PDB file of C-alpha atoms in Angstrom:
ATOM      1  CA  MET K   1      -0.455   0.012   0.362  1.00  0.00           C
ATOM      2  CA  SER K   2       1.199   3.499  -1.051  1.00  0.00           C
ATOM      3  CA  THR K   3       2.630   5.702   1.568  1.00  0.00           C
ATOM      4  CA  ARG K   4      -0.410   9.364   1.613  1.00  0.00           C
ATOM      5  CA  ILE K   5       1.925  12.129   1.193  1.00  0.00           C
ATOM      6  CA  GLY K   6       0.569  15.540   1.909  1.00  0.00           C
ATOM      7  CA  ILE K   7       2.623  18.964   0.774  1.00  0.00           C
ATOM      8  CA  LEU K   8       2.307  21.839   3.188  1.00  0.00           C
ATOM      9  CA  GLY K   9       3.654  24.571   1.225  1.00  0.00           C
ATOM     10  CA  TYR K  10       3.533  24.999  -1.881  1.00  0.00           C
ATOM     11  CA  GLY K  11       7.218  27.143  -3.536  1.00  0.00           C
ATOM     12  CA  ASN K  12      10.249  25.547  -4.647  1.00  0.00           C
ATOM     13  CA  LEU K  13      10.714  23.176  -1.685  1.00  0.00           C
ATOM     14  CA  GLY K  14       7.117  21.860  -2.241  1.00  0.00           C
ATOM     15  CA  ARG K  15       7.446  21.616  -6.126  1.00  0.00           C
ATOM     16  CA  GLY K  16      10.646  19.347  -5.787  1.00  0.00           C
ATOM     17  CA  VAL K  17       8.841  17.233  -3.280  1.00  0.00           C
ATOM     18  CA  GLU K  18       5.825  16.395  -5.879  1.00  0.00           C
ATOM     19  CA  CYS K  19       7.957  15.669  -8.207  1.00  0.00           C
ATOM     20  CA  ALA K  20       9.995  13.502  -5.850  1.00  0.00           C
ATOM     21  CA  ILE K  21       6.607  11.087  -5.440  1.00  0.00           C
ATOM     22  CA  ARG K  22       6.550  10.829  -8.802  1.00  0.00           C
ATOM     23  CA  GLN K  23       9.861   8.553  -8.648  1.00  0.00           C
ATOM     24  CA  ASN K  24       9.197   6.679  -6.075  1.00  0.00           C
ATOM     25  CA  LYS K  25       6.312   4.045  -7.041  1.00  0.00           C
ATOM     26  CA  ASP K  26       5.335   3.229  -3.278  1.00  0.00           C
ATOM     27  CA  MET K  27       4.490   7.007  -2.643  1.00  0.00           C
ATOM     28  CA  GLU K  28       1.255   9.121  -3.324  1.00  0.00           C
ATOM     29  CA  LEU K  29       0.138  12.996  -3.252  1.00  0.00           C
ATOM     30  CA  ALA K  30      -2.410  12.733  -1.618  1.00  0.00           C
ATOM     31  CA  ALA K  31      -2.840  16.856  -1.062  1.00  0.00           C
ATOM     32  CA  VAL K  32      -0.838  20.082  -0.949  1.00  0.00           C
ATOM     33  CA  PHE K  33      -1.739  22.621   1.677  1.00  0.00           C
ATOM     34  CA  THR K  34      -1.672  26.450   1.054  1.00  0.00           C
ATOM     35  CA  ARG K  35      -2.000  29.725   2.528  1.00  0.00           C
ATOM     36  CA  ARG K  36      -3.069  30.966  -0.896  1.00  0.00           C
ATOM     37  CA  GLN K  37      -6.714  30.355  -2.469  1.00  0.00           C
ATOM     38  CA  PRO K  38      -6.604  26.827  -3.233  1.00  0.00           C
ATOM     39  CA  ALA K  39      -8.121  27.794  -6.926  1.00  0.00           C
ATOM     40  CA  ASP K  40      -4.616  30.060  -7.230  1.00  0.00           C
ATOM     41  CA  VAL K  41      -2.885  27.041  -7.080  1.00  0.00           C
ATOM     42  CA  SER K  42      -1.811  24.663 -10.494  1.00  0.00           C
ATOM     43  CA  ILE K  43      -0.076  21.525  -9.147  1.00  0.00           C
ATOM     44  CA  LEU K  44       1.093  18.814 -12.141  1.00  0.00           C
ATOM     45  CA  THR K  45      -0.621  15.751  -9.582  1.00  0.00           C
ATOM     46  CA  GLU K  46      -3.709  15.575 -11.190  1.00  0.00           C
ATOM     47  CA  THR K  47      -5.326  13.061  -8.532  1.00  0.00           C
ATOM     48  CA  ALA K  48      -4.287  15.079  -5.861  1.00  0.00           C
ATOM     49  CA  ALA K  49      -6.158  17.551  -3.956  1.00  0.00           C
ATOM     50  CA  VAL K  50      -5.686  21.402  -2.809  1.00  0.00           C
ATOM     51  CA  ALA K  51      -6.636  22.477   0.176  1.00  0.00           C
ATOM     52  CA  ASN K  52      -6.104  26.234   2.178  1.00  0.00           C
ATOM     53  CA  VAL K  53      -3.779  25.380   5.510  1.00  0.00           C
ATOM     54  CA  LYS K  54      -7.019  25.835   7.612  1.00  0.00           C
ATOM     55  CA  ASP K  55      -8.601  22.512   6.407  1.00  0.00           C
ATOM     56  CA  ILE K  56      -5.595  20.370   7.252  1.00  0.00           C
ATOM     57  CA  PRO K  57      -7.212  19.146  10.580  1.00  0.00           C
ATOM     58  CA  ASP K  58     -10.183  17.305   8.174  1.00  0.00           C
ATOM     59  CA  TRP K  59      -7.158  14.954   6.397  1.00  0.00           C
ATOM     60  CA  LYS K  60      -5.768  13.899   9.581  1.00  0.00           C
ATOM     61  CA  ASP K  61      -6.810  10.231   8.342  1.00  0.00           C
ATOM     62  CA  LYS K  62      -6.319  10.472   4.692  1.00  0.00           C
ATOM     63  CA  ILE K  63      -2.792  11.299   5.097  1.00  0.00           C
ATOM     64  CA  ASP K  64      -0.104   9.191   6.149  1.00  0.00           C
ATOM     65  CA  VAL K  65       2.847  11.346   6.040  1.00  0.00           C
ATOM     66  CA  MET K  66       2.882  15.093   5.888  1.00  0.00           C
ATOM     67  CA  ILE K  67       6.233  17.037   4.506  1.00  0.00           C
ATOM     68  CA  LEU K  68       6.705  20.169   5.825  1.00  0.00           C
ATOM     69  CA  CYS K  69       8.019  22.835   2.924  1.00  0.00           C
ATOM     70  CA  GLY K  70       7.896  25.969   5.728  1.00  0.00           C
ATOM     71  CA  GLY K  71      11.006  28.385   6.032  1.00  0.00           C
ATOM     72  CA  SER K  72      12.863  28.019   9.157  1.00  0.00           C
ATOM     73  CA  ALA K  73      13.132  31.143  10.221  1.00  0.00           C
ATOM     74  CA  THR K  74       9.451  32.007  11.569  1.00  0.00           C
ATOM     75  CA  ASP K  75       7.553  28.530  10.000  1.00  0.00           C
ATOM     76  CA  LEU K  76       8.946  25.140  10.984  1.00  0.00           C
ATOM     77  CA  PRO K  77       9.335  26.032  15.089  1.00  0.00           C
ATOM     78  CA  GLU K  78       5.409  26.661  14.969  1.00  0.00           C
ATOM     79  CA  GLN K  79       4.179  24.071  12.160  1.00  0.00           C
ATOM     80  CA  THR K  80       6.608  20.990  12.504  1.00  0.00           C
ATOM     81  CA  PRO K  81       5.001  20.490  16.351  1.00  0.00           C
ATOM     82  CA  GLU K  82       1.141  22.171  15.708  1.00  0.00           C
ATOM     83  CA  TYR K  83       1.109  19.414  12.543  1.00  0.00           C
ATOM     84  CA  ALA K  84       2.800  16.256  14.822  1.00  0.00           C
ATOM     85  CA  LYS K  85      -0.728  16.692  16.418  1.00  0.00           C
ATOM     86  CA  TYR K  86      -2.784  14.622  13.327  1.00  0.00           C
ATOM     87  CA  PHE K  87      -0.054  13.754  11.242  1.00  0.00           C
ATOM     88  CA  HIS K  88       3.455  11.740  11.208  1.00  0.00           C
ATOM     89  CA  VAL K  89       5.904  14.685   9.962  1.00  0.00           C
ATOM     90  CA  VAL K  90       9.292  15.425   7.964  1.00  0.00           C
ATOM     91  CA  ASP K  91      10.866  18.797   7.912  1.00  0.00           C
ATOM     92  CA  SER K  92      13.570  20.294   6.923  1.00  0.00           C
ATOM     93  CA  PHE K  93      14.273  22.491   9.992  1.00  0.00           C
ATOM     94  CA  ASP K  94      18.341  23.620   9.050  1.00  0.00           C
ATOM     95  CA  THR K  95      18.922  26.648  11.709  1.00  0.00           C
ATOM     96  CA  HIS K  96      21.805  24.446  13.432  1.00  0.00           C
ATOM     97  CA  ALA K  97      21.864  26.305  16.586  1.00  0.00           C
ATOM     98  CA  ARG K  98      18.442  25.740  17.362  1.00  0.00           C
ATOM     99  CA  ILE K  99      18.152  21.861  16.601  1.00  0.00           C
ATOM    100  CA  PRO K 100      17.970  21.205  19.947  1.00  0.00           C
ATOM    101  CA  GLU K 101      15.255  23.342  21.108  1.00  0.00           C
ATOM    102  CA  HIS K 102      13.084  22.097  17.816  1.00  0.00           C
ATOM    103  CA  PHE K 103      13.715  18.531  19.140  1.00  0.00           C
ATOM    104  CA  ALA K 104      12.430  19.100  22.248  1.00  0.00           C
ATOM    105  CA  ARG K 105       9.279  20.708  21.287  1.00  0.00           C
ATOM    106  CA  VAL K 106       8.280  18.237  18.036  1.00  0.00           C
ATOM    107  CA  ASP K 107       9.275  15.187  20.113  1.00  0.00           C
ATOM    108  CA  ALA K 108       6.427  16.319  22.972  1.00  0.00           C
ATOM    109  CA  ALA K 109       4.345  17.302  20.656  1.00  0.00           C
ATOM    110  CA  ALA K 110       4.686  13.911  18.470  1.00  0.00           C
ATOM    111  CA  LYS K 111       4.998  11.995  21.812  1.00  0.00           C
ATOM    112  CA  GLU K 112       1.292  13.306  22.882  1.00  0.00           C
ATOM    113  CA  SER K 113       0.038  12.512  20.096  1.00  0.00           C
ATOM    114  CA  GLY K 114       1.771   8.977  18.849  1.00  0.00           C
ATOM    115  CA  HIS K 115       3.369  10.261  15.779  1.00  0.00           C
ATOM    116  CA  VAL K 116       6.485  10.217  14.073  1.00  0.00           C
ATOM    117  CA  GLY K 117       8.562  13.449  13.040  1.00  0.00           C
ATOM    118  CA  ILE K 118      12.033  13.850  11.928  1.00  0.00           C
ATOM    119  CA  ILE K 119      13.314  17.135  11.578  1.00  0.00           C
ATOM    120  CA  SER K 120      16.766  18.871  10.138  1.00  0.00           C
ATOM    121  CA  VAL K 121      16.143  16.329   6.858  1.00  0.00           C
ATOM    122  CA  GLY K 122      17.996  17.584   3.909  1.00  0.00           C
ATOM    123  CA  TRP K 123      22.001  17.678   3.015  1.00  0.00           C
ATOM    124  CA  ASP K 124      23.195  19.767   5.853  1.00  0.00           C
ATOM    125  CA  PRO K 125      21.560  19.199   8.713  1.00  0.00           C
ATOM    126  CA  GLY K 126      21.001  15.921   7.291  1.00  0.00           C
ATOM    127  CA  MET K 127      23.098  13.691   4.473  1.00  0.00           C
ATOM    128  CA  PHE K 128      26.666  15.978   5.321  1.00  0.00           C
ATOM    129  CA  SER K 129      25.439  15.233   9.692  1.00  0.00           C
ATOM    130  CA  LEU K 130      25.387  11.286   8.850  1.00  0.00           C
ATOM    131  CA  ASN K 131      28.641  12.143   7.575  1.00  0.00           C
ATOM    132  CA  ARG K 132      30.499  13.581  10.365  1.00  0.00           C
ATOM    133  CA  LEU K 133      29.246  10.897  11.790  1.00  0.00           C
ATOM    134  CA  TYR K 134      30.326   8.805  10.781  1.00  0.00           C
ATOM    135  CA  GLY K 135      33.875  10.117  10.259  1.00  0.00           C
ATOM    136  CA  ASN K 136      34.115  10.608  13.692  1.00  0.00           C
ATOM    137  CA  ALA K 137      33.231   7.300  14.373  1.00  0.00           C
ATOM    138  CA  LEU K 138      35.775   5.939  11.676  1.00  0.00           C
ATOM    139  CA  LEU K 139      38.480   7.990  12.860  1.00  0.00           C
ATOM    140  CA  PRO K 140      38.248   9.248  16.515  1.00  0.00           C
ATOM    141  CA  GLU K 141      41.497  10.892  16.439  1.00  0.00           C
ATOM    142  CA  GLY K 142      40.923  13.896  13.534  1.00  0.00           C
ATOM    143  CA  SER K 143      39.216  16.484  12.310  1.00  0.00           C
ATOM    144  CA  ASP K 144      36.228  17.822  10.794  1.00  0.00           C
ATOM    145  CA  TYR K 145      35.467  20.074   8.052  1.00  0.00           C
ATOM    146  CA  THR K 146      32.680  21.561   5.804  1.00  0.00           C
ATOM    147  CA  PHE K 147      32.129  23.549   3.542  1.00  0.00           C
ATOM    148  CA  TRP K 148      29.003  24.760   1.609  1.00  0.00           C
ATOM    149  CA  GLY K 149      28.722  26.230  -1.634  1.00  0.00           C
ATOM    150  CA  LYS K 150      29.644  27.915  -3.955  1.00  0.00           C
ATOM    151  CA  GLY K 151      25.710  27.737  -4.311  1.00  0.00           C
ATOM    152  CA  VAL K 152      22.079  29.564  -3.061  1.00  0.00           C
ATOM    153  CA  SER K 153      21.025  28.905   0.534  1.00  0.00           C
ATOM    154  CA  GLN K 154      17.326  28.775   0.377  1.00  0.00           C
ATOM    155  CA  GLY K 155      17.200  28.974   4.280  1.00  0.00           C
ATOM    156  CA  HIS K 156      19.675  31.980   4.415  1.00  0.00           C
ATOM    157  CA  SER K 157      17.609  34.094   1.286  1.00  0.00           C
ATOM    158  CA  ASP K 158      14.184  32.987   3.347  1.00  0.00           C
ATOM    159  CA  ALA K 159      15.576  35.195   6.054  1.00  0.00           C
ATOM    160  CA  ILE K 160      16.768  38.013   3.909  1.00  0.00           C
ATOM    161  CA  ARG K 161      13.164  38.045   2.420  1.00  0.00           C
ATOM    162  CA  ARG K 162      11.182  38.508   5.763  1.00  0.00           C
ATOM    163  CA  LEU K 163      13.069  41.457   6.542  1.00  0.00           C
ATOM    164  CA  ASP K 164      11.192  44.651   5.953  1.00  0.00           C
ATOM    165  CA  GLY K 165      11.976  46.033   2.965  1.00  0.00           C
ATOM    166  CA  VAL K 166      13.111  43.450   0.930  1.00  0.00           C
ATOM    167  CA  LYS K 167      11.090  42.519  -2.184  1.00  0.00           C
ATOM    168  CA  ASP K 168      13.423  39.340  -3.234  1.00  0.00           C
ATOM    169  CA  ALA K 169      16.710  38.174  -2.381  1.00  0.00           C
ATOM    170  CA  LYS K 170      19.185  35.125  -3.029  1.00  0.00           C
ATOM    171  CA  GLN K 171      22.084  35.215  -1.081  1.00  0.00           C
ATOM    172  CA  TYR K 172      25.233  32.125  -2.126  1.00  0.00           C
ATOM    173  CA  THR K 173      27.596  30.879   0.557  1.00  0.00           C
ATOM    174  CA  ILE K 174      31.113  30.535  -1.428  1.00  0.00           C
ATOM    175  CA  PRO K 175      33.796  28.219  -0.069  1.00  0.00           C
ATOM    176  CA  VAL K 176      37.428  29.638   0.833  1.00  0.00           C
ATOM    177  CA  GLU K 177      39.167  27.887  -1.926  1.00  0.00           C
ATOM    178  CA  SER K 178      42.724  28.265  -0.022  1.00  0.00           C
ATOM    179  CA  ALA K 179      41.011  26.986   3.609  1.00  0.00           C
ATOM    180  CA  LEU K 180      39.652  23.745   1.478  1.00  0.00           C
ATOM    181  CA  GLU K 181      42.989  22.946  -0.179  1.00  0.00           C
ATOM    182  CA  ALA K 182      44.643  23.091   3.458  1.00  0.00           C
ATOM    183  CA  VAL K 183      42.306  20.512   4.413  1.00  0.00           C
ATOM    184  CA  ARG K 184      43.200  18.275   1.580  1.00  0.00           C
ATOM    185  CA  SER K 185      46.823  18.577   2.117  1.00  0.00           C
ATOM    186  CA  GLY K 186      46.790  17.051   5.330  1.00  0.00           C
ATOM    187  CA  GLY K 187      47.294  19.582   7.605  1.00  0.00           C
ATOM    188  CA  ASN K 188      44.621  19.599  10.002  1.00  0.00           C
ATOM    189  CA  PRO K 189      44.537  23.581   9.961  1.00  0.00           C
ATOM    190  CA  GLN K 190      42.331  25.282  12.374  1.00  0.00           C
ATOM    191  CA  PHE K 191      39.861  28.516  11.172  1.00  0.00           C
ATOM    192  CA  THR K 192      37.784  30.786  12.555  1.00  0.00           C
ATOM    193  CA  THR K 193      34.024  30.423  10.578  1.00  0.00           C
ATOM    194  CA  ARG K 194      35.045  33.545   8.935  1.00  0.00           C
ATOM    195  CA  GLU K 195      38.284  32.183   7.379  1.00  0.00           C
ATOM    196  CA  LYS K 196      36.342  29.228   5.563  1.00  0.00           C
ATOM    197  CA  HIS K 197      33.521  30.493   3.566  1.00  0.00           C
ATOM    198  CA  THR K 198      32.121  34.055   2.508  1.00  0.00           C
ATOM    199  CA  ARG K 199      28.690  34.979   2.008  1.00  0.00           C
ATOM    200  CA  GLU K 200      26.879  37.208  -1.002  1.00  0.00           C
ATOM    201  CA  CYS K 201      23.815  38.562  -1.268  1.00  0.00           C
ATOM    202  CA  PHE K 202      21.670  40.286  -3.730  1.00  0.00           C
ATOM    203  CA  VAL K 203      19.000  42.182  -3.340  1.00  0.00           C
ATOM    204  CA  VAL K 204      15.693  43.686  -4.508  1.00  0.00           C
ATOM    205  CA  LEU K 205      14.084  46.430  -2.149  1.00  0.00           C
ATOM    206  CA  GLU K 206      11.221  47.775  -1.953  1.00  0.00           C
ATOM    207  CA  GLU K 207      10.439  50.966  -2.812  1.00  0.00           C
ATOM    208  CA  GLY K 208      11.426  53.674  -0.412  1.00  0.00           C
ATOM    209  CA  ALA K 209      13.408  51.331   1.504  1.00  0.00           C
ATOM    210  CA  ASP K 210      16.039  52.436   3.555  1.00  0.00           C
ATOM    211  CA  ALA K 211      19.223  50.639   1.841  1.00  0.00           C
ATOM    212  CA  LYS K 212      21.640  51.308   4.479  1.00  0.00           C
ATOM    213  CA  LYS K 213      19.149  50.028   7.255  1.00  0.00           C
ATOM    214  CA  VAL K 214      18.858  46.578   4.941  1.00  0.00           C
ATOM    215  CA  GLU K 215      22.395  45.937   5.028  1.00  0.00           C
ATOM    216  CA  GLU K 216      22.873  46.235   8.629  1.00  0.00           C
ATOM    217  CA  GLU K 217      20.121  43.863   9.432  1.00  0.00           C
ATOM    218  CA  ILE K 218      21.471  40.986   6.885  1.00  0.00           C
ATOM    219  CA  LYS K 219      24.946  41.970   8.302  1.00  0.00           C
ATOM    220  CA  THR K 220      24.008  41.478  11.684  1.00  0.00           C
ATOM    221  CA  MET K 221      21.467  38.873  11.549  1.00  0.00           C
ATOM    222  CA  PRO K 222      22.626  35.919  14.004  1.00  0.00           C
ATOM    223  CA  ASN K 223      22.866  32.787  13.362  1.00  0.00           C
ATOM    224  CA  TYR K 224      22.763  33.687   9.819  1.00  0.00           C
ATOM    225  CA  PHE K 225      25.559  36.549   8.414  1.00  0.00           C
ATOM    226  CA  ALA K 226      26.660  37.819  11.820  1.00  0.00           C
ATOM    227  CA  ASP K 227      29.969  35.495  11.524  1.00  0.00           C
ATOM    228  CA  TYR K 228      30.644  36.139   8.293  1.00  0.00           C
ATOM    229  CA  ASP K 229      32.287  38.411   5.831  1.00  0.00           C
ATOM    230  CA  THR K 230      29.175  39.356   3.719  1.00  0.00           C
ATOM    231  CA  THR K 231      29.171  41.750   0.562  1.00  0.00           C
ATOM    232  CA  VAL K 232      25.367  42.835  -0.007  1.00  0.00           C
ATOM    233  CA  HIS K 233      24.257  44.024  -3.598  1.00  0.00           C
ATOM    234  CA  PHE K 234      21.341  45.519  -4.194  1.00  0.00           C
ATOM    235  CA  ILE K 235      20.338  45.019  -8.083  1.00  0.00           C
ATOM    236  CA  SER K 236      16.624  45.431  -9.859  1.00  0.00           C
ATOM    237  CA  GLU K 237      14.215  42.772 -10.163  1.00  0.00           C
ATOM    238  CA  GLU K 238      15.054  42.012 -13.927  1.00  0.00           C
ATOM    239  CA  GLU K 239      18.485  41.292 -13.468  1.00  0.00           C
ATOM    240  CA  LEU K 240      17.678  39.361 -10.175  1.00  0.00           C
ATOM    241  CA  LYS K 241      15.472  36.589 -12.690  1.00  0.00           C
ATOM    242  CA  ALA K 242      17.995  37.322 -15.358  1.00  0.00           C
ATOM    243  CA  ASN K 243      21.540  36.296 -13.326  1.00  0.00           C
ATOM    244  CA  HIS K 244      20.285  34.411 -10.433  1.00  0.00           C
ATOM    245  CA  SER K 245      17.276  32.302 -11.364  1.00  0.00           C
ATOM    246  CA  GLY K 246      18.563  28.708 -10.455  1.00  0.00           C
ATOM    247  CA  ILE K 247      19.124  27.292  -7.536  1.00  0.00           C
ATOM    248  CA  PRO K 248      22.371  25.540  -7.053  1.00  0.00           C
ATOM    249  CA  HIS K 249      24.221  24.449  -4.228  1.00  0.00           C
ATOM    250  CA  GLY K 250      26.415  21.994  -3.112  1.00  0.00           C
ATOM    251  CA  GLY K 251      29.441  21.164  -0.867  1.00  0.00           C
ATOM    252  CA  PHE K 252      32.325  18.883   1.408  1.00  0.00           C
ATOM    253  CA  VAL K 253      32.382  17.032   4.339  1.00  0.00           C
ATOM    254  CA  LEU K 254      36.019  16.024   5.317  1.00  0.00           C
ATOM    255  CA  ARG K 255      37.313  14.060   8.255  1.00  0.00           C
ATOM    256  CA  SER K 256      40.539  14.067   8.496  1.00  0.00           C
ATOM    257  CA  GLY K 257      42.482  11.267  10.659  1.00  0.00           C
ATOM    258  CA  VAL K 258      45.215   9.608  12.127  1.00  0.00           C
ATOM    259  CA  THR K 259      45.710   5.624  12.894  1.00  0.00           C
ATOM    260  CA  GLY K 260      48.385   3.500  13.907  1.00  0.00           C
ATOM    261  CA  TRP K 261      50.492   2.806  17.350  1.00  0.00           C
ATOM    262  CA  ASN K 262      52.343   5.844  16.355  1.00  0.00           C
ATOM    263  CA  LYS K 263      49.726   7.656  14.753  1.00  0.00           C
ATOM    264  CA  GLU K 264      52.038   7.098  11.390  1.00  0.00           C
ATOM    265  CA  ASN K 265      49.444   6.933   8.727  1.00  0.00           C
ATOM    266  CA  SER K 266      47.097   9.844   7.904  1.00  0.00           C
ATOM    267  CA  HIS K 267      43.658   9.633   6.084  1.00  0.00           C
ATOM    268  CA  LEU K 268      41.225  11.536   4.479  1.00  0.00           C
ATOM    269  CA  ILE K 269      37.332  10.754   3.900  1.00  0.00           C
ATOM    270  CA  GLU K 270      35.806  13.162   1.515  1.00  0.00           C
ATOM    271  CA  TYR K 271      32.214  13.489   0.868  1.00  0.00           C
ATOM    272  CA  ARG K 272      30.866  15.872  -1.858  1.00  0.00           C
ATOM    273  CA  LEU K 273      27.698  16.649  -3.172  1.00  0.00           C
ATOM    274  CA  LYS K 274      27.239  19.068  -6.404  1.00  0.00           C
ATOM    275  CA  LEU K 275      23.603  19.766  -6.936  1.00  0.00           C
ATOM    276  CA  ASP K 276      21.696  21.325  -9.962  1.00  0.00           C
ATOM    277  CA  SER K 277      18.233  21.988  -8.143  1.00  0.00           C
ATOM    278  CA  ASN K 278      19.090  22.879  -4.092  1.00  0.00           C
ATOM    279  CA  PRO K 279      15.051  22.125  -3.151  1.00  0.00           C
ATOM    280  CA  GLU K 280      14.679  19.097  -5.545  1.00  0.00           C
ATOM    281  CA  PHE K 281      17.598  17.273  -3.958  1.00  0.00           C
ATOM    282  CA  THR K 282      16.528  18.427  -0.333  1.00  0.00           C
ATOM    283  CA  SER K 283      13.185  16.962  -1.702  1.00  0.00           C
ATOM    284  CA  SER K 284      13.948  13.769  -3.014  1.00  0.00           C
ATOM    285  CA  VAL K 285      15.559  13.360   1.110  1.00  0.00           C
ATOM    286  CA  LEU K 286      13.123  14.041   2.656  1.00  0.00           C
ATOM    287  CA  ILE K 287      10.797  11.847   0.925  1.00  0.00           C
ATOM    288  CA  ALA K 288      13.380   8.578   1.397  1.00  0.00           C
ATOM    289  CA  TYR K 289      12.875  10.108   5.465  1.00  0.00           C
ATOM    290  CA  ALA K 290       9.043   9.939   4.971  1.00  0.00           C
ATOM    291  CA  ARG K 291       9.585   6.440   4.027  1.00  0.00           C
ATOM    292  CA  ALA K 292      11.264   5.631   6.964  1.00  0.00           C
ATOM    293  CA  ALA K 293       8.891   8.135   9.479  1.00  0.00           C
ATOM    294  CA  HIS K 294       6.152   5.607   8.325  1.00  0.00           C
ATOM    295  CA  ARG K 295       8.051   2.661   8.520  1.00  0.00           C
ATOM    296  CA  LEU K 296       8.388   3.553  12.424  1.00  0.00           C
ATOM    297  CA  ALA K 297       5.092   4.211  12.641  1.00  0.00           C
ATOM    298  CA  LYS K 298       4.088   0.815  11.835  1.00  0.00           C
ATOM    299  CA  GLU K 299       6.440  -0.761  14.007  1.00  0.00           C
ATOM    300  CA  GLY K 300       4.273   1.713  16.804  1.00  0.00           C
ATOM    301  CA  GLN K 301       7.808   3.859  17.253  1.00  0.00           C
ATOM    302  CA  SER K 302       6.507   7.652  18.080  1.00  0.00           C
ATOM    303  CA  GLY K 303       8.419  10.505  19.131  1.00  0.00           C
ATOM    304  CA  CYS K 304      10.831  12.641  17.452  1.00  0.00           C
ATOM    305  CA  LYS K 305      14.266  11.519  15.162  1.00  0.00           C
ATOM    306  CA  THR K 306      16.649  12.893  13.285  1.00  0.00           C
ATOM    307  CA  VAL K 307      18.738  11.272  10.765  1.00  0.00           C
ATOM    308  CA  PHE K 308      21.500  10.129  13.280  1.00  0.00           C
ATOM    309  CA  ASP K 309      18.232   7.886  14.826  1.00  0.00           C
ATOM    310  CA  ILE K 310      17.127   5.746  10.866  1.00  0.00           C
ATOM    311  CA  ALA K 311      18.577   3.177   9.961  1.00  0.00           C
ATOM    312  CA  PRO K 312      19.436   3.589   6.103  1.00  0.00           C
ATOM    313  CA  ALA K 313      17.686   0.950   5.166  1.00  0.00           C
ATOM    314  CA  TYR K 314      14.067   2.320   6.173  1.00  0.00           C
ATOM    315  CA  LEU K 315      15.086   4.990   3.235  1.00  0.00           C
ATOM    316  CA  SER K 316      14.746   2.516   0.345  1.00  0.00           C
ATOM    317  CA  ALA K 317      11.902   0.950  -1.319  1.00  0.00           C
ATOM    318  CA  LYS K 318      14.238  -1.917  -1.763  1.00  0.00           C
ATOM    319  CA  SER K 319      13.717  -5.054   0.609  1.00  0.00           C
ATOM    320  CA  GLY K 320      15.855  -6.363   2.913  1.00  0.00           C
ATOM    321  CA  GLU K 321      16.476  -8.906   0.926  1.00  0.00           C
ATOM    322  CA  GLU K 322      16.968  -6.983  -2.313  1.00  0.00           C
ATOM    323  CA  LEU K 323      19.681  -4.420  -0.366  1.00  0.00           C
ATOM    324  CA  ARG K 324      22.119  -7.299   1.362  1.00  0.00           C
ATOM    325  CA  ALA K 325      21.657  -8.805  -2.628  1.00  0.00           C
ATOM    326  CA  GLU K 326      22.350  -5.860  -4.368  1.00  0.00           C
ATOM    327  CA  MET K 327      24.077  -3.058  -2.134  1.00  0.00           C
ATOM    328  CA  LEU K 328      26.049  -5.037   0.074  1.00  0.00           C
TER     329      LEU K 328
END
């Protein structure tokens, strides 16, 4: 029987989830929920419904897993614990510093309702998190390095767009190439946050907005920009559409470590992602973890989980027998 998926929010991420469902034969899209008028939202799946967010409780028994596609700044901290009352939920909450408190709130709501909630699913947090854990477990004496980009950060772009006076914005995260090469050389360098990445913002202002005020708010934003060298460019809406319409991203997770009685051998683990579409790849990860949420629920589990808590076999549509024969 197919896992019935609901999508809350039909922006780039929501559309990506819809596309990912099409590639997973054990999934079906039941409904898309929007703050807009449902008649104004055109989706690709002819068999799925479009409904307003206020109607979500009416779908309690018609959806297995709700995938929450809002932003981490203000949407997900409220939405994930709220909708865990009605469904198993999966989100892509990506404000690293606030994950512990988000986990606690979702865990309480999910346990009370008997649902499974999986938070912070995507590629970072998500796939990169797993590779950091694997590297630490395999090479306990060593150093971790994570580099993001060059690419568009959806979370950071969303945080800028929520500022007063901002009409639209794109933010690029850019690794400092010399820092990346220093890690690959095996020297175990130590970096400050500012030495590893820069951030570049392209912002379209609302008419009459104060550019200096907006720039200051961006550069001092905690958890997003305050710890980085950040450049802000104010451009026209036409220029943003012409030159910054794509959503590429990627990055690297590296673990440099040593083994041997006298630590005589050095090792470097490197995991890389190069993504044409950040939201579509993130959506593909969300769908795999939606499968896991449904499977865990069938086993009687409840509460909040992260990617650290999910066995890899739960992500795959293949059976255990198929995985052992084809991939082990």
